[in-house]
C-alpha positions as MATLAB code, in Angstrom:
seq = 'MTSTQHPTFAELVRVSARIGFLSFGGPAGQIALMHRELVDQRRWVEEGAFLRALNLCHLLPGPEAQQLATWIGWRLHGVRGGLAAGLLFVIPGAAVMLGLSLLYVAAAGLGWFAALFLGIKAAVLAIVAQAVVRVGKRALGTRFKLALAVLAFLAFAALDAPFPLVIAVTALIGAIVARVRPQWLGAHPAPAASTAGSDRAALIRSTAATVAVWLAIWAAPMALVAATLGTGHVLWDVGAFFSKLAVVTFGGAYAVLGYMAQEAVDGLGWLSVGEMADGLGLAETTPGPLIMVTQFVGFLAGYRDAAPLSPLVAGIAAAGLTTWVTFAPCFLWIFACAPWMDRLERSEALQGALAAITAAVVGVIANLALWFAFHVLFPGFDASKPGLWSQFDWRAGVIAVGAALLLFGRGRGVVLTLALSALAGLLLGGIG';
ca = [
      84.013 -163.246   33.128;
      83.260 -160.646   35.785;
      80.807 -157.995   34.629;
      81.857 -154.369   34.790;
      80.068 -151.515   36.536;
      79.369 -148.076   35.096;
      80.022 -145.231   37.547;
      78.305 -141.897   37.576;
      80.353 -138.875   36.543;
      80.522 -137.734   40.177;
      81.917 -141.135   41.207;
      84.518 -140.931   38.447;
      85.591 -137.474   39.626;
      85.843 -138.587   43.260;
      87.933 -141.675   42.511;
      90.105 -139.830   39.968;
      90.901 -137.217   42.612;
      91.837 -139.968   45.046;
      94.168 -141.543   42.490;
      95.683 -138.149   41.705;
      96.627 -137.519   45.327;
      97.983 -141.055   45.871;
      99.871 -141.522   42.596;
     103.406 -141.725   43.965;
     106.080 -144.157   42.865;
     106.477 -143.484   39.160;
     104.468 -144.998   36.287;
     104.682 -148.602   37.523;
     103.207 -147.712   40.907;
     100.646 -145.339   39.356;
      99.425 -147.936   36.856;
      99.229 -150.543   39.618;
      97.157 -148.113   41.716;
      94.725 -147.509   38.849;
      94.453 -151.240   38.192;
      93.642 -151.955   41.831;
      91.135 -149.110   42.144;
      89.387 -149.354   38.770;
      89.764 -152.977   37.631;
      90.042 -155.108   40.771;
      87.977 -153.222   43.346;
      85.336 -151.272   41.393;
      85.257 -153.284   38.127;
      84.737 -150.146   36.061;
      87.104 -151.399   33.347;
      87.606 -154.951   32.134;
      91.114 -156.420   32.479;
      91.664 -156.942   28.762;
      90.521 -153.428   27.873;
      92.816 -151.976   30.553;
      95.839 -153.827   29.145;
      95.014 -152.912   25.543;
      94.724 -149.254   26.535;
      98.048 -149.469   28.359;
      99.631 -150.813   25.177;
      98.211 -147.851   23.264;
      99.609 -145.404   25.822;
     103.060 -146.962   25.437;
     102.881 -146.099   21.736;
     102.256 -142.407   22.395;
     104.624 -139.639   23.504;
     104.063 -138.372   27.017;
     103.476 -139.929   30.455;
     101.700 -143.243   29.931;
     100.036 -143.302   33.362;
      98.360 -139.928   32.846;
      97.260 -140.956   29.382;
      95.855 -144.212   30.734;
      93.844 -142.261   33.303;
      92.553 -140.021   30.493;
      91.579 -143.033   28.389;
      89.685 -144.617   31.285;
      87.741 -141.388   31.852;
      87.027 -141.143   28.106;
      85.790 -144.739   27.980;
      83.452 -144.211   30.930;
      82.103 -140.697   30.245;
      83.417 -139.496   26.902;
      85.449 -136.332   26.525;
      84.324 -134.775   29.819;
      85.282 -137.981   31.626;
      88.690 -137.999   29.945;
      89.256 -134.380   30.891;
      88.229 -134.986   34.506;
      90.357 -138.102   34.992;
      93.369 -136.705   33.125;
      93.343 -133.313   34.827;
      92.843 -134.753   38.303;
      95.854 -136.995   37.724;
      97.991 -133.910   37.017;
      96.621 -131.090   39.198;
      97.636 -132.397   42.681;
     101.249 -132.930   41.624;
     101.346 -129.626   39.740;
     100.089 -127.739   42.808;
     102.625 -129.436   45.092;
     105.475 -128.819   42.636;
     104.571 -125.138   42.335;
     104.598 -124.796   46.127;
     107.982 -126.529   46.320;
     109.342 -124.284   43.568;
     108.280 -121.190   45.524;
     109.957 -122.537   48.660;
     113.044 -123.391   46.641;
     113.662 -119.838   45.420;
     112.730 -118.393   48.826;
     115.286 -120.520   50.702;
     118.073 -120.475   48.104;
     121.376 -119.296   49.543;
     120.734 -120.534   53.079;
     123.343 -122.905   54.459;
     120.931 -125.564   55.713;
     119.108 -125.483   52.391;
     122.290 -126.125   50.415;
     123.167 -129.005   52.754;
     119.704 -130.514   52.394;
     119.934 -130.548   48.613;
     123.479 -131.897   48.698;
     121.851 -135.101   49.935;
     119.010 -134.947   47.429;
     121.349 -134.462   44.470;
     123.478 -137.416   45.568;
     120.376 -139.605   45.944;
     119.277 -138.674   42.436;
     122.404 -140.402   41.097;
     121.279 -143.690   42.628;
     117.690 -143.152   41.464;
     118.763 -142.603   37.853;
     121.045 -145.665   38.055;
     118.061 -147.679   39.287;
     116.076 -146.412   36.291;
     118.812 -147.669   33.937;
     118.642 -151.142   35.499;
     114.846 -151.261   35.661;
     114.260 -150.112   32.077;
     117.151 -152.230   30.814;
     115.679 -155.435   32.235;
     112.400 -154.734   30.481;
     113.694 -153.353   27.202;
     116.877 -155.240   26.285;
     115.610 -158.714   25.476;
     117.725 -159.275   22.351;
     121.263 -158.516   21.211;
     119.934 -156.108   18.621;
     118.154 -154.088   21.307;
     121.324 -154.077   23.400;
     123.228 -152.761   20.381;
     120.674 -149.975   19.938;
     121.104 -148.993   23.594;
     124.909 -148.871   23.271;
     124.724 -146.852   20.045;
     122.288 -144.383   21.618;
     124.610 -143.949   24.594;
     127.596 -143.301   22.301;
     125.555 -140.897   20.164;
     124.937 -138.721   23.207;
     128.107 -139.228   25.241;
     130.622 -139.072   22.392;
     128.893 -137.230   19.539;
     126.506 -134.941   21.444;
     123.743 -135.911   18.999;
     120.380 -134.105   19.198;
     117.768 -136.109   21.103;
     114.959 -135.703   18.500;
     117.310 -136.938   15.761;
     118.281 -140.049   17.761;
     114.609 -140.826   18.456;
     113.636 -140.346   14.794;
     116.474 -142.518   13.454;
     115.837 -145.226   16.064;
     112.108 -145.277   15.273;
     112.840 -145.627   11.543;
     115.256 -148.497   12.186;
     112.717 -150.228   14.417;
     109.919 -149.865   11.858;
     112.091 -151.408    9.120;
     113.462 -154.230   11.280;
     109.954 -155.119   12.477;
     109.026 -155.950    8.892;
     112.155 -157.817    7.783;
     113.613 -159.299   11.012;
     110.944 -159.040   13.740;
     112.812 -161.584   15.878;
     115.627 -159.045   16.368;
     113.148 -156.978   18.357;
     111.603 -159.978   20.081;
     108.401 -159.325   18.134;
     106.098 -161.447   16.020;
     104.287 -160.407   12.840;
     100.987 -158.784   13.726;
      97.705 -159.937   12.153;
      96.123 -157.602    9.658;
      93.655 -155.084   11.025;
      90.130 -154.910    9.697;
      87.968 -151.804    9.684;
      84.932 -151.235    7.506;
      85.469 -148.606    4.808;
      82.477 -146.464    5.787;
      83.370 -146.614    9.471;
      86.941 -145.737    8.626;
      85.879 -142.653    6.671;
      83.726 -141.420    9.537;
      86.537 -142.110   11.963;
      88.970 -140.085    9.866;
      86.602 -137.107    9.825;
      86.055 -137.318   13.580;
      89.786 -137.637   14.256;
      90.599 -134.655   12.028;
      88.106 -132.500   13.934;
      89.522 -133.661   17.291;
      93.082 -132.896   16.206;
      92.108 -129.427   14.968;
      90.353 -128.551   18.242;
      93.198 -129.768   20.440;
      95.892 -128.139   18.348;
      94.046 -124.862   18.895;
      93.818 -125.535   22.641;
      97.519 -126.432   22.748;
      98.489 -123.240   20.887;
      96.108 -120.830   22.666;
      98.443 -119.704   25.498;
     101.320 -119.329   23.043;
      99.181 -116.995   20.932;
      98.392 -114.993   24.068;
     102.092 -114.713   24.957;
     102.972 -113.646   21.421;
     100.237 -110.987   21.408;
     101.088 -109.509   24.830;
     104.810 -110.060   25.454;
     106.139 -110.949   22.021;
     108.131 -113.892   20.734;
     111.331 -112.580   22.289;
     110.122 -113.047   25.873;
     111.229 -115.970   28.011;
     107.624 -117.201   28.281;
     107.609 -117.766   24.525;
     110.905 -119.647   24.754;
     109.536 -121.778   27.606;
     106.346 -122.635   25.736;
     108.138 -123.410   22.475;
     110.771 -125.585   24.142;
     108.361 -127.701   26.171;
     105.933 -128.001   23.249;
     108.753 -129.553   21.241;
     109.611 -131.771   24.177;
     106.018 -133.034   24.400;
     106.270 -134.481   20.906;
     109.443 -136.529   21.553;
     108.791 -137.746   25.101;
     108.821 -141.468   24.284;
     110.011 -144.008   26.817;
     109.135 -142.118   29.994;
     110.375 -139.010   31.716;
     113.933 -140.253   32.234;
     114.351 -140.717   28.485;
     113.803 -137.060   27.709;
     115.272 -135.726   30.947;
     118.848 -135.836   29.695;
     117.972 -133.824   26.598;
     115.894 -131.367   28.619;
     118.568 -130.952   31.269;
     121.398 -130.326   28.850;
     119.347 -127.910   26.744;
     117.968 -126.007   29.741;
     121.378 -125.858   31.451;
     123.934 -125.547   28.653;
     121.841 -124.257   25.769;
     119.333 -121.898   27.378;
     121.046 -121.158   30.722;
     117.823 -121.346   32.720;
     119.344 -123.222   35.669;
     122.445 -125.095   36.821;
     123.120 -128.840   36.773;
     122.716 -128.985   40.541;
     119.359 -127.253   40.334;
     118.273 -129.697   37.639;
     119.082 -132.556   39.996;
     117.222 -130.746   42.786;
     114.156 -130.479   40.555;
     114.243 -134.178   39.761;
     114.506 -134.972   43.456;
     111.475 -132.784   44.184;
     109.491 -134.377   41.354;
     110.217 -137.832   42.771;
     108.521 -136.837   46.043;
     105.310 -135.444   44.531;
     102.230 -137.304   43.250;
     101.609 -137.472   39.532;
     103.931 -137.949   36.548;
     107.679 -137.538   36.999;
     107.662 -135.303   33.917;
     106.293 -132.656   36.298;
     109.963 -131.720   36.744;
     109.439 -129.657   33.595;
     107.280 -127.283   35.646;
     110.172 -126.666   38.045;
     112.458 -125.829   35.115;
     109.883 -123.519   33.556;
     109.285 -121.761   36.874;
     112.980 -120.991   37.357;
     113.297 -119.783   33.755;
     110.442 -117.305   34.204;
     111.455 -116.263   37.698;
     114.976 -115.337   36.638;
     114.122 -113.475   33.432;
     110.862 -111.834   34.422;
     110.868 -108.326   32.923;
     108.493 -106.628   32.407;
     106.662 -108.867   34.897;
     107.620 -109.387   38.528;
     109.711 -112.528   39.229;
     106.871 -114.186   41.121;
     104.271 -113.504   38.425;
     106.608 -114.557   35.617;
     107.634 -117.719   37.476;
     104.048 -118.785   38.125;
     103.043 -117.930   34.546;
     105.967 -119.949   33.167;
     105.109 -122.894   35.427;
     101.493 -122.804   34.261;
     102.489 -122.482   30.606;
     104.936 -125.377   30.928;
     102.291 -127.613   32.452;
      99.787 -126.617   29.746;
     102.011 -127.355   26.757;
     103.299 -130.558   28.386;
      99.895 -132.119   29.055;
      97.541 -130.607   26.458;
      99.169 -132.844   23.800;
      98.429 -135.882   25.986;
      94.714 -135.198   25.690;
      95.153 -134.700   21.939;
      96.871 -138.083   21.539;
      94.240 -139.959   23.575;
      91.116 -138.349   22.172;
      92.437 -138.683   18.612;
      93.996 -142.153   18.863;
      91.751 -144.090   21.276;
      89.128 -144.806   18.580;
      91.932 -146.281   16.428;
      93.188 -148.555   19.201;
      92.704 -151.812   17.306;
      94.597 -150.633   14.230;
      97.431 -149.087   16.247;
      97.943 -152.249   18.289;
      98.236 -154.289   15.091;
     100.700 -152.034   13.296;
     103.994 -153.885   12.844;
     105.880 -150.711   11.974;
     104.563 -148.790   14.975;
     105.254 -151.614   17.401;
     108.749 -152.034   15.981;
     109.460 -148.308   16.237;
     108.355 -148.282   19.870;
     110.431 -151.362   20.745;
     113.528 -149.775   19.196;
     112.939 -146.444   20.953;
     112.478 -148.217   24.294;
     115.811 -149.992   23.802;
     117.571 -146.761   22.864;
     116.081 -145.111   25.939;
     118.336 -147.289   28.115;
     121.356 -145.652   26.499;
     119.762 -142.232   26.902;
     119.216 -142.762   30.634;
     122.731 -144.151   31.038;
     124.094 -140.963   29.484;
     121.941 -138.925   31.866;
     123.356 -140.869   34.817;
     126.919 -140.196   33.638;
     126.171 -136.490   33.106;
     124.588 -136.092   36.533;
     127.327 -138.098   38.251;
     130.127 -135.930   36.913;
     128.470 -132.648   37.850;
     127.298 -133.774   41.293;
     130.477 -135.579   42.342;
     132.776 -132.926   40.846;
     130.835 -129.686   41.413;
     132.356 -126.603   39.799;
     134.942 -128.721   37.996;
     137.776 -126.620   36.629;
     139.995 -128.281   34.033;
     142.761 -125.741   34.713;
     143.208 -127.065   38.254;
     145.560 -130.031   38.700;
     144.167 -133.389   39.787;
     140.659 -134.624   39.036;
     140.215 -136.312   42.409;
     141.205 -133.199   44.303;
     137.875 -131.728   43.137;
     135.843 -134.786   44.168;
     133.059 -134.084   46.706;
     133.415 -137.068   49.031;
     130.220 -136.124   50.878;
     128.131 -136.543   47.732;
     129.956 -139.795   47.012;
     129.206 -141.228   50.449;
     125.523 -140.251   50.261;
     125.188 -141.625   46.710;
     126.616 -144.980   47.818;
     124.271 -145.037   50.794;
     121.288 -144.253   48.556;
     122.314 -147.031   46.165;
     122.482 -149.496   49.064;
     118.988 -148.482   50.165;
     117.526 -148.825   46.662;
     119.375 -151.896   45.391;
     120.435 -153.716   48.534;
     117.521 -153.063   50.869;
     114.785 -152.492   48.297;
     113.632 -149.253   49.923;
     111.352 -146.789   48.164;
     112.410 -143.591   46.446;
     110.705 -141.236   48.903;
     112.337 -142.853   51.939;
     115.718 -142.880   50.183;
     115.415 -139.184   49.352;
     114.385 -138.336   52.919;
     117.307 -140.211   54.480;
     119.737 -138.768   51.923;
     118.495 -135.250   52.657;
     119.079 -135.884   56.366;
     122.578 -137.148   55.601;
     123.165 -133.985   53.585;
     122.211 -131.864   56.592;
     124.615 -133.829   58.787;
     127.544 -133.692   56.344;
     126.818 -130.286   54.848;
     128.967 -128.383   57.318;
     132.015 -130.555   56.622;
     134.160 -129.197   53.812;
];
């Protein structure tokens, strides 16, 4: 077995920054990048430990790639290493997304800008469809999992069920099935975990202290908002909404995106469906986790309901608050749960709950694709007007088909597909 090396803290910071700036391509590409840099090339982490940590991160809410980076930093240099690696995975993408958000509100209303994002919105349809296929191939290995995906889709599309409720019910079903019919989830009974009683007691005390500290860190900016602007200000609403989202973000960003989009658009009125698609397109082109789209949503919410602050100040504050309450919990989960890795990996109920949630996520993403497709292909739909197809935007349809051919037929990357779709939007934008 190849021996591992132990880097200095400065080396960890340098390589973590490199990974943060190069982490394009979603979680699969980001995890592959970390594996190449940290396992294959530098041998800082052993292969088995890397895979066990990845399994742990799949059990936790939040972006698994960022949590894996945090775990690696924690393993190499404790809490300060986890903070350095986790923050450097987020900060480059957060800075780029903030800059794009500022450009977005500055250029809104210009003809060329609207044409550009016509192409981006259409490409997002193909990207979300690709996510359905990709996650479905990985998650739907049994008929029972397929049934969970279909039921989740119907719960959203037909019953408009709340996302947290669907996740909770699915997790409960998975935990029960894992014990009585594990083969329905494609799982096998896990061996019993073993932890010495004295070690377990010390671990519980340490975990309780970690949770208390990070809950305080998570809540600190919300306390500041409440003390200065009050709980009726949009910044409070932004922080509360994305804090809740951080707890239910299982199965990747696409899983929670449908819930976030519908709540932010229909429930809270922070932005339009088209703008939500624009934000997803921007997030796909930036390094770091795709969940960074939350920062775009928070920025627009603050920018448009700024009083008594200026729009720019409120937008930046809302973007920063959104990023804080989205990622502070990730550090809480890792620092609290990493010492329990062995027990968590061996928990039948937890593994079953995760498998069920992952299957249901396919239905969630399918509902998101349907929701986006209707609003992008039939913009400004008015039921009082005769003829559904008379309101069809053929330009978006053509670009969406072209994007699908690039992604599925030619195997092109997301960034290239978005760039070519944006160009097509500019070319077709002037045609009514």
